[in-house]
Amino acid sequence: MGTKECVAAIAAMLWLTGTAAAQPAITVLQNFDGIPADGVAPPNATGKAGATQFVQWVNYKFAIYDKTSGLQLQAPRPGKSLWTSLGGPCATLNGGQPMVEYDRLAGRWVLAQLALSNPAYYCVAVSTTPDARGTFHLYAFPFAAGITPNTPRLAVWPDAYYASFNVQQPGKAAAPMVVAYDRSNMLAGQPARGPVSFLPAARTNLLPSDFDGAQPPAPGEPNFYMGVGASTYLSLFLFHVDFVHISNSSFTPSAKIMIQASGLGCTRNPPQWAGGVIPQPSAAQGTALAAYPEQSMYRLAWRNVNNTEHLVANETVILSASPVVAGVVWFDIVNPASGNPLLAQQGTVADPVNSYWIGSLAQDKDGDMALGFNASSPALYPSLEIAGRLASDPVGTMFSPVFLVEGSGAQSNTSNWGTHADMSLDPSDDCVFWFTGEYVKTTQQGFDWSTRISSFRFNACQ
């Protein structure tokens, strides 16, 4: 079967099985524009809620908001300014591709970006208090000479801060790198042991598990990394780190998690979808947007719900070749530490006309899920929508998408689109979801994206 016929057949199966759950009552708490266009595309918006603040970082600048009122507490400032007192490449270079985390166990912020010098550095700042306007412990971790890192993903775990990169080395194809950073010493402002890193024989785009909820992983539990495998499975890996005896650390394959083949394309990263493919209204003058299909989308969110461990993840798939229509496939994996992880459920958020892509997924304390993503079509400007499900809904279903913000302009000068959005839970109220991503407010000359910061809750979660 050819690729076009294969994708068309998959699309028919997905739409046939994509029964929607009932729309639950939702309360939107905050919904406002974040950091605006900065002359660079695409924006890679990331952000988390802390005890009282929301920190958003887009490309080269980060801003701080009061999470109750939405008022901006700190105007956007260059990320490199965090490392001024440290000096070196982290203080002089804005490499972008930022990550924002809130370490809820310690009540600290963890902010990071790349410095693409020679050698390249991963610049990590750990706050000394829950106030992101305060002081930070500063670190600059060099990569080996000749390695160019890309697409960092950062996660909080009790024993370390875990990261993944796609790295390029001279004469070699892009490959994954996984790294563990010394959380305990970094929280104390002490010299960090390690870091511990591996170059696994795996597909690119591995994601580390990032924990949500009041109940953390058990002491000694490894961090889970996951990536897209073949058309019938996801690949799960275990990262055990020992900063005292680094040689005892390991990164090992754990399991192939069998999934429904109908939820994926017939080939991985098909080259015909590598460029701009997501349609926009005609005002975009034919510019289509990048989709990054069949790659694991940020975050790989871990949570313990009623003494069952869950990993939730998603990816974009192309459902129709002509015209191009994309959808989001999501996965709920249970018991990842058991040696026999299982796919508890899988579903697809799809529409015959509108494309959905660049999803981010998380669960609240009851196990309810929310998925934020982009939406666009020849009749719909690039927008941000959410879908989701209560834990009591039929397995594999989500309610029909609803807008967080509807776009009113097209991106006309480039196909570049952010590689991720960011959905997570409020550490103070484990029912409240926070989401940030990009959309287009107005068609302009130059880069014309906007970003949005939203929080909401299912009323059933108390």
mmCIF file with all atom_site columns, N, CA, C and O in Angstrom, residues 202-234:
data_model
loop_
_atom_site.group_PDB
_atom_site.id
_atom_site.type_symbol
_atom_site.label_atom_id
_atom_site.label_alt_id
_atom_site.label_comp_id
_atom_site.label_asym_id
_atom_site.label_entity_id
_atom_site.label_seq_id
_atom_site.pdbx_PDB_ins_code
_atom_site.Cartn_x
_atom_site.Cartn_y
_atom_site.Cartn_z
_atom_site.occupancy
_atom_site.B_iso_or_equiv
_atom_site.pdbx_formal_charge
_atom_site.auth_seq_id
_atom_site.auth_comp_id
_atom_site.auth_asym_id
_atom_site.auth_atom_id
_atom_site.pdbx_PDB_model_num
ATOM 1   N N  . ALA A 1 202 ? 18.816 4.949  19.817 1.00 0.00 ? 202 ALA A N  1
ATOM 2   C CA . ALA A 1 202 ? 17.356 5.100  19.776 1.00 0.00 ? 202 ALA A CA 1
ATOM 3   C C  . ALA A 1 202 ? 17.009 6.154  18.751 1.00 0.00 ? 202 ALA A C  1
ATOM 4   O O  . ALA A 1 202 ? 17.889 6.847  18.214 1.00 0.00 ? 202 ALA A O  1
ATOM 5   N N  . ARG A 1 203 ? 15.739 6.287  18.502 1.00 0.00 ? 203 ARG A N  1
ATOM 6   C CA . ARG A 1 203 ? 15.275 7.335  17.606 1.00 0.00 ? 203 ARG A CA 1
ATOM 7   C C  . ARG A 1 203 ? 15.520 8.680  18.249 1.00 0.00 ? 203 ARG A C  1
ATOM 8   O O  . ARG A 1 203 ? 15.714 8.798  19.450 1.00 0.00 ? 203 ARG A O  1
ATOM 9   N N  . THR A 1 204 ? 15.545 9.737  17.461 1.00 0.00 ? 204 THR A N  1
ATOM 10  C CA . THR A 1 204 ? 15.633 11.072 18.026 1.00 0.00 ? 204 THR A CA 1
ATOM 11  C C  . THR A 1 204 ? 14.343 11.401 18.762 1.00 0.00 ? 204 THR A C  1
ATOM 12  O O  . THR A 1 204 ? 13.362 10.645 18.726 1.00 0.00 ? 204 THR A O  1
ATOM 13  N N  . ASN A 1 205 ? 14.358 12.520 19.477 1.00 0.00 ? 205 ASN A N  1
ATOM 14  C CA . ASN A 1 205 ? 13.157 13.042 20.130 1.00 0.00 ? 205 ASN A CA 1
ATOM 15  C C  . ASN A 1 205 ? 12.679 12.152 21.267 1.00 0.00 ? 205 ASN A C  1
ATOM 16  O O  . ASN A 1 205 ? 11.524 11.791 21.361 1.00 0.00 ? 205 ASN A O  1
ATOM 17  N N  . LEU A 1 206 ? 13.590 11.756 22.160 1.00 0.00 ? 206 LEU A N  1
ATOM 18  C CA . LEU A 1 206 ? 13.194 11.098 23.395 1.00 0.00 ? 206 LEU A CA 1
ATOM 19  C C  . LEU A 1 206 ? 12.760 12.159 24.409 1.00 0.00 ? 206 LEU A C  1
ATOM 20  O O  . LEU A 1 206 ? 13.342 13.236 24.481 1.00 0.00 ? 206 LEU A O  1
ATOM 21  N N  . LEU A 1 207 ? 11.739 11.842 25.202 1.00 0.00 ? 207 LEU A N  1
ATOM 22  C CA . LEU A 1 207 ? 11.248 12.761 26.222 1.00 0.00 ? 207 LEU A CA 1
ATOM 23  C C  . LEU A 1 207 ? 11.475 12.192 27.607 1.00 0.00 ? 207 LEU A C  1
ATOM 24  O O  . LEU A 1 207 ? 11.151 11.032 27.866 1.00 0.00 ? 207 LEU A O  1
ATOM 25  N N  . PRO A 1 208 ? 12.000 12.986 28.560 1.00 0.00 ? 208 PRO A N  1
ATOM 26  C CA . PRO A 1 208 ? 12.084 12.539 29.952 1.00 0.00 ? 208 PRO A CA 1
ATOM 27  C C  . PRO A 1 208 ? 10.739 12.734 30.640 1.00 0.00 ? 208 PRO A C  1
ATOM 28  O O  . PRO A 1 208 ? 9.962  13.623 30.283 1.00 0.00 ? 208 PRO A O  1
ATOM 29  N N  . SER A 1 209 ? 10.462 11.913 31.650 1.00 0.00 ? 209 SER A N  1
ATOM 30  C CA . SER A 1 209 ? 9.190  12.033 32.366 1.00 0.00 ? 209 SER A CA 1
ATOM 31  C C  . SER A 1 209 ? 9.274  13.156 33.392 1.00 0.00 ? 209 SER A C  1
ATOM 32  O O  . SER A 1 209 ? 10.257 13.302 34.115 1.00 0.00 ? 209 SER A O  1
ATOM 33  N N  . ASP A 1 210 ? 8.215  13.964 33.441 1.00 0.00 ? 210 ASP A N  1
ATOM 34  C CA . ASP A 1 210 ? 8.126  15.157 34.262 1.00 0.00 ? 210 ASP A CA 1
ATOM 35  C C  . ASP A 1 210 ? 6.940  14.969 35.201 1.00 0.00 ? 210 ASP A C  1
ATOM 36  O O  . ASP A 1 210 ? 5.809  14.798 34.744 1.00 0.00 ? 210 ASP A O  1
ATOM 37  N N  . PHE A 1 211 ? 7.175  14.974 36.515 1.00 0.00 ? 211 PHE A N  1
ATOM 38  C CA . PHE A 1 211 ? 6.091  14.529 37.379 1.00 0.00 ? 211 PHE A CA 1
ATOM 39  C C  . PHE A 1 211 ? 5.168  15.665 37.812 1.00 0.00 ? 211 PHE A C  1
ATOM 40  O O  . PHE A 1 211 ? 5.590  16.771 38.093 1.00 0.00 ? 211 PHE A O  1
ATOM 41  N N  . ASP A 1 212 ? 3.871  15.369 37.810 1.00 0.00 ? 212 ASP A N  1
ATOM 42  C CA . ASP A 1 212 ? 2.822  16.230 38.323 1.00 0.00 ? 212 ASP A CA 1
ATOM 43  C C  . ASP A 1 212 ? 2.247  15.586 39.571 1.00 0.00 ? 212 ASP A C  1
ATOM 44  O O  . ASP A 1 212 ? 2.311  14.370 39.752 1.00 0.00 ? 212 ASP A O  1
ATOM 45  N N  . GLY A 1 213 ? 1.641  16.401 40.419 1.00 0.00 ? 213 GLY A N  1
ATOM 46  C CA . GLY A 1 213 ? 0.907  15.855 41.547 1.00 0.00 ? 213 GLY A CA 1
ATOM 47  C C  . GLY A 1 213 ? 1.636  15.965 42.863 1.00 0.00 ? 213 GLY A C  1
ATOM 48  O O  . GLY A 1 213 ? 2.835  16.240 42.926 1.00 0.00 ? 213 GLY A O  1
ATOM 49  N N  . ALA A 1 214 ? 0.882  15.712 43.939 1.00 0.00 ? 214 ALA A N  1
ATOM 50  C CA . ALA A 1 214 ? 1.426  15.812 45.288 1.00 0.00 ? 214 ALA A CA 1
ATOM 51  C C  . ALA A 1 214 ? 2.203  14.572 45.696 1.00 0.00 ? 214 ALA A C  1
ATOM 52  O O  . ALA A 1 214 ? 3.014  14.623 46.623 1.00 0.00 ? 214 ALA A O  1
ATOM 53  N N  . GLN A 1 215 ? 1.984  13.461 45.025 1.00 0.00 ? 215 GLN A N  1
ATOM 54  C CA . GLN A 1 215 ? 2.679  12.213 45.364 1.00 0.00 ? 215 GLN A CA 1
ATOM 55  C C  . GLN A 1 215 ? 3.796  11.975 44.360 1.00 0.00 ? 215 GLN A C  1
ATOM 56  O O  . GLN A 1 215 ? 3.550  11.646 43.205 1.00 0.00 ? 215 GLN A O  1
ATOM 57  N N  . PRO A 1 216 ? 5.058  12.130 44.773 1.00 0.00 ? 216 PRO A N  1
ATOM 58  C CA . PRO A 1 216 ? 6.169  11.975 43.831 1.00 0.00 ? 216 PRO A CA 1
ATOM 59  C C  . PRO A 1 216 ? 6.466  10.512 43.553 1.00 0.00 ? 216 PRO A C  1
ATOM 60  O O  . PRO A 1 216 ? 5.947  9.614  44.234 1.00 0.00 ? 216 PRO A O  1
ATOM 61  N N  . PRO A 1 217 ? 7.312  10.242 42.579 1.00 0.00 ? 217 PRO A N  1
ATOM 62  C CA . PRO A 1 217 ? 7.778  8.863  42.359 1.00 0.00 ? 217 PRO A CA 1
ATOM 63  C C  . PRO A 1 217 ? 8.462  8.316  43.600 1.00 0.00 ? 217 PRO A C  1
ATOM 64  O O  . PRO A 1 217 ? 8.993  9.067  44.428 1.00 0.00 ? 217 PRO A O  1
ATOM 65  N N  . ALA A 1 218 ? 8.442  7.010  43.736 1.00 0.00 ? 218 ALA A N  1
ATOM 66  C CA . ALA A 1 218 ? 9.050  6.357  44.895 1.00 0.00 ? 218 ALA A CA 1
ATOM 67  C C  . ALA A 1 218 ? 10.559 6.593  44.911 1.00 0.00 ? 218 ALA A C  1
ATOM 68  O O  . ALA A 1 218 ? 11.184 6.738  43.851 1.00 0.00 ? 218 ALA A O  1
ATOM 69  N N  . PRO A 1 219 ? 11.178 6.631  46.095 1.00 0.00 ? 219 PRO A N  1
ATOM 70  C CA . PRO A 1 219 ? 12.636 6.783  46.170 1.00 0.00 ? 219 PRO A CA 1
ATOM 71  C C  . PRO A 1 219 ? 13.350 5.714  45.332 1.00 0.00 ? 219 PRO A C  1
ATOM 72  O O  . PRO A 1 219 ? 13.021 4.530  45.411 1.00 0.00 ? 219 PRO A O  1
ATOM 73  N N  . GLY A 1 220 ? 14.282 6.147  44.535 1.00 0.00 ? 220 GLY A N  1
ATOM 74  C CA . GLY A 1 220 ? 15.035 5.225  43.691 1.00 0.00 ? 220 GLY A CA 1
ATOM 75  C C  . GLY A 1 220 ? 14.366 4.867  42.388 1.00 0.00 ? 220 GLY A C  1
ATOM 76  O O  . GLY A 1 220 ? 14.965 4.161  41.561 1.00 0.00 ? 220 GLY A O  1
ATOM 77  N N  . GLU A 1 221 ? 13.142 5.324  42.169 1.00 0.00 ? 221 GLU A N  1
ATOM 78  C CA . GLU A 1 221 ? 12.468 5.005  40.910 1.00 0.00 ? 221 GLU A CA 1
ATOM 79  C C  . GLU A 1 221 ? 13.161 5.733  39.770 1.00 0.00 ? 221 GLU A C  1
ATOM 80  O O  . GLU A 1 221 ? 13.441 6.926  39.856 1.00 0.00 ? 221 GLU A O  1
ATOM 81  N N  . PRO A 1 222 ? 13.459 5.032  38.673 1.00 0.00 ? 222 PRO A N  1
ATOM 82  C CA . PRO A 1 222 ? 14.187 5.680  37.578 1.00 0.00 ? 222 PRO A CA 1
ATOM 83  C C  . PRO A 1 222 ? 13.315 6.693  36.863 1.00 0.00 ? 222 PRO A C  1
ATOM 84  O O  . PRO A 1 222 ? 12.084 6.658  36.948 1.00 0.00 ? 222 PRO A O  1
ATOM 85  N N  . ASN A 1 223 ? 13.976 7.591  36.163 1.00 0.00 ? 223 ASN A N  1
ATOM 86  C CA . ASN A 1 223 ? 13.241 8.458  35.261 1.00 0.00 ? 223 ASN A CA 1
ATOM 87  C C  . ASN A 1 223 ? 12.931 7.680  33.995 1.00 0.00 ? 223 ASN A C  1
ATOM 88  O O  . ASN A 1 223 ? 13.746 6.893  33.502 1.00 0.00 ? 223 ASN A O  1
ATOM 89  N N  . PHE A 1 224 ? 11.729 7.906  33.465 1.00 0.00 ? 224 PHE A N  1
ATOM 90  C CA . PHE A 1 224 ? 11.290 7.216  32.253 1.00 0.00 ? 224 PHE A CA 1
ATOM 91  C C  . PHE A 1 224 ? 11.490 8.124  31.047 1.00 0.00 ? 224 PHE A C  1
ATOM 92  O O  . PHE A 1 224 ? 11.128 9.303  31.080 1.00 0.00 ? 224 PHE A O  1
ATOM 93  N N  . TYR A 1 225 ? 12.067 7.578  30.008 1.00 0.00 ? 225 TYR A N  1
ATOM 94  C CA . TYR A 1 225 ? 12.177 8.282  28.731 1.00 0.00 ? 225 TYR A CA 1
ATOM 95  C C  . TYR A 1 225 ? 11.357 7.515  27.707 1.00 0.00 ? 225 TYR A C  1
ATOM 96  O O  . TYR A 1 225 ? 11.337 6.273  27.726 1.00 0.00 ? 225 TYR A O  1
ATOM 97  N N  . MET A 1 226 ? 10.697 8.251  26.829 1.00 0.00 ? 226 MET A N  1
ATOM 98  C CA . MET A 1 226 ? 9.882  7.576  25.828 1.00 0.00 ? 226 MET A CA 1
ATOM 99  C C  . MET A 1 226 ? 10.033 8.251  24.477 1.00 0.00 ? 226 MET A C  1
ATOM 100 O O  . MET A 1 226 ? 10.223 9.474  24.394 1.00 0.00 ? 226 MET A O  1
ATOM 101 N N  . GLY A 1 227 ? 9.975  7.455  23.456 1.00 0.00 ? 227 GLY A N  1
ATOM 102 C CA . GLY A 1 227 ? 10.027 7.955  22.092 1.00 0.00 ? 227 GLY A CA 1
ATOM 103 C C  . GLY A 1 227 ? 9.185  7.100  21.183 1.00 0.00 ? 227 GLY A C  1
ATOM 104 O O  . GLY A 1 227 ? 8.755  6.001  21.544 1.00 0.00 ? 227 GLY A O  1
ATOM 105 N N  . VAL A 1 228 ? 8.932  7.622  20.003 1.00 0.00 ? 228 VAL A N  1
ATOM 106 C CA . VAL A 1 228 ? 8.165  6.892  19.007 1.00 0.00 ? 228 VAL A CA 1
ATOM 107 C C  . VAL A 1 228 ? 9.013  5.758  18.462 1.00 0.00 ? 228 VAL A C  1
ATOM 108 O O  . VAL A 1 228 ? 10.177 5.947  18.096 1.00 0.00 ? 228 VAL A O  1
ATOM 109 N N  . GLY A 1 229 ? 8.449  4.549  18.438 1.00 0.00 ? 229 GLY A N  1
ATOM 110 C CA . GLY A 1 229 ? 9.144  3.411  17.866 1.00 0.00 ? 229 GLY A CA 1
ATOM 111 C C  . GLY A 1 229 ? 8.649  3.136  16.458 1.00 0.00 ? 229 GLY A C  1
ATOM 112 O O  . GLY A 1 229 ? 8.530  4.047  15.645 1.00 0.00 ? 229 GLY A O  1
ATOM 113 N N  . ALA A 1 230 ? 8.333  1.887  16.169 1.00 0.00 ? 230 ALA A N  1
ATOM 114 C CA . ALA A 1 230 ? 7.747  1.540  14.874 1.00 0.00 ? 230 ALA A CA 1
ATOM 115 C C  . ALA A 1 230 ? 6.253  1.868  14.901 1.00 0.00 ? 230 ALA A C  1
ATOM 116 O O  . ALA A 1 230 ? 5.732  2.432  15.861 1.00 0.00 ? 230 ALA A O  1
ATOM 117 N N  . SER A 1 231 ? 5.546  1.495  13.853 1.00 0.00 ? 231 SER A N  1
ATOM 118 C CA . SER A 1 231 ? 4.137  1.874  13.747 1.00 0.00 ? 231 SER A CA 1
ATOM 119 C C  . SER A 1 231 ? 3.253  1.195  14.769 1.00 0.00 ? 231 SER A C  1
ATOM 120 O O  . SER A 1 231 ? 2.102  1.580  14.938 1.00 0.00 ? 231 SER A O  1
ATOM 121 N N  . THR A 1 232 ? 3.772  0.203  15.485 1.00 0.00 ? 232 THR A N  1
ATOM 122 C CA . THR A 1 232 ? 2.934  -0.533 16.429 1.00 0.00 ? 232 THR A CA 1
ATOM 123 C C  . THR A 1 232 ? 3.389  -0.412 17.877 1.00 0.00 ? 232 THR A C  1
ATOM 124 O O  . THR A 1 232 ? 2.820  -1.059 18.747 1.00 0.00 ? 232 THR A O  1
ATOM 125 N N  . TYR A 1 233 ? 4.406  0.423  18.165 1.00 0.00 ? 233 TYR A N  1
ATOM 126 C CA . TYR A 1 233 ? 4.824  0.521  19.561 1.00 0.00 ? 233 TYR A CA 1
ATOM 127 C C  . TYR A 1 233 ? 5.521  1.849  19.855 1.00 0.00 ? 233 TYR A C  1
ATOM 128 O O  . TYR A 1 233 ? 6.029  2.529  18.963 1.00 0.00 ? 233 TYR A O  1
ATOM 129 N N  . LEU A 1 234 ? 5.513  2.188  21.149 1.00 0.00 ? 234 LEU A N  1
ATOM 130 C CA . LEU A 1 234 ? 6.330  3.255  21.700 1.00 0.00 ? 234 LEU A CA 1
ATOM 131 C C  . LEU A 1 234 ? 7.477  2.626  22.480 1.00 0.00 ? 234 LEU A C  1
ATOM 132 O O  . LEU A 1 234 ? 7.310  1.567  23.085 1.00 0.00 ? 234 LEU A O  1
#
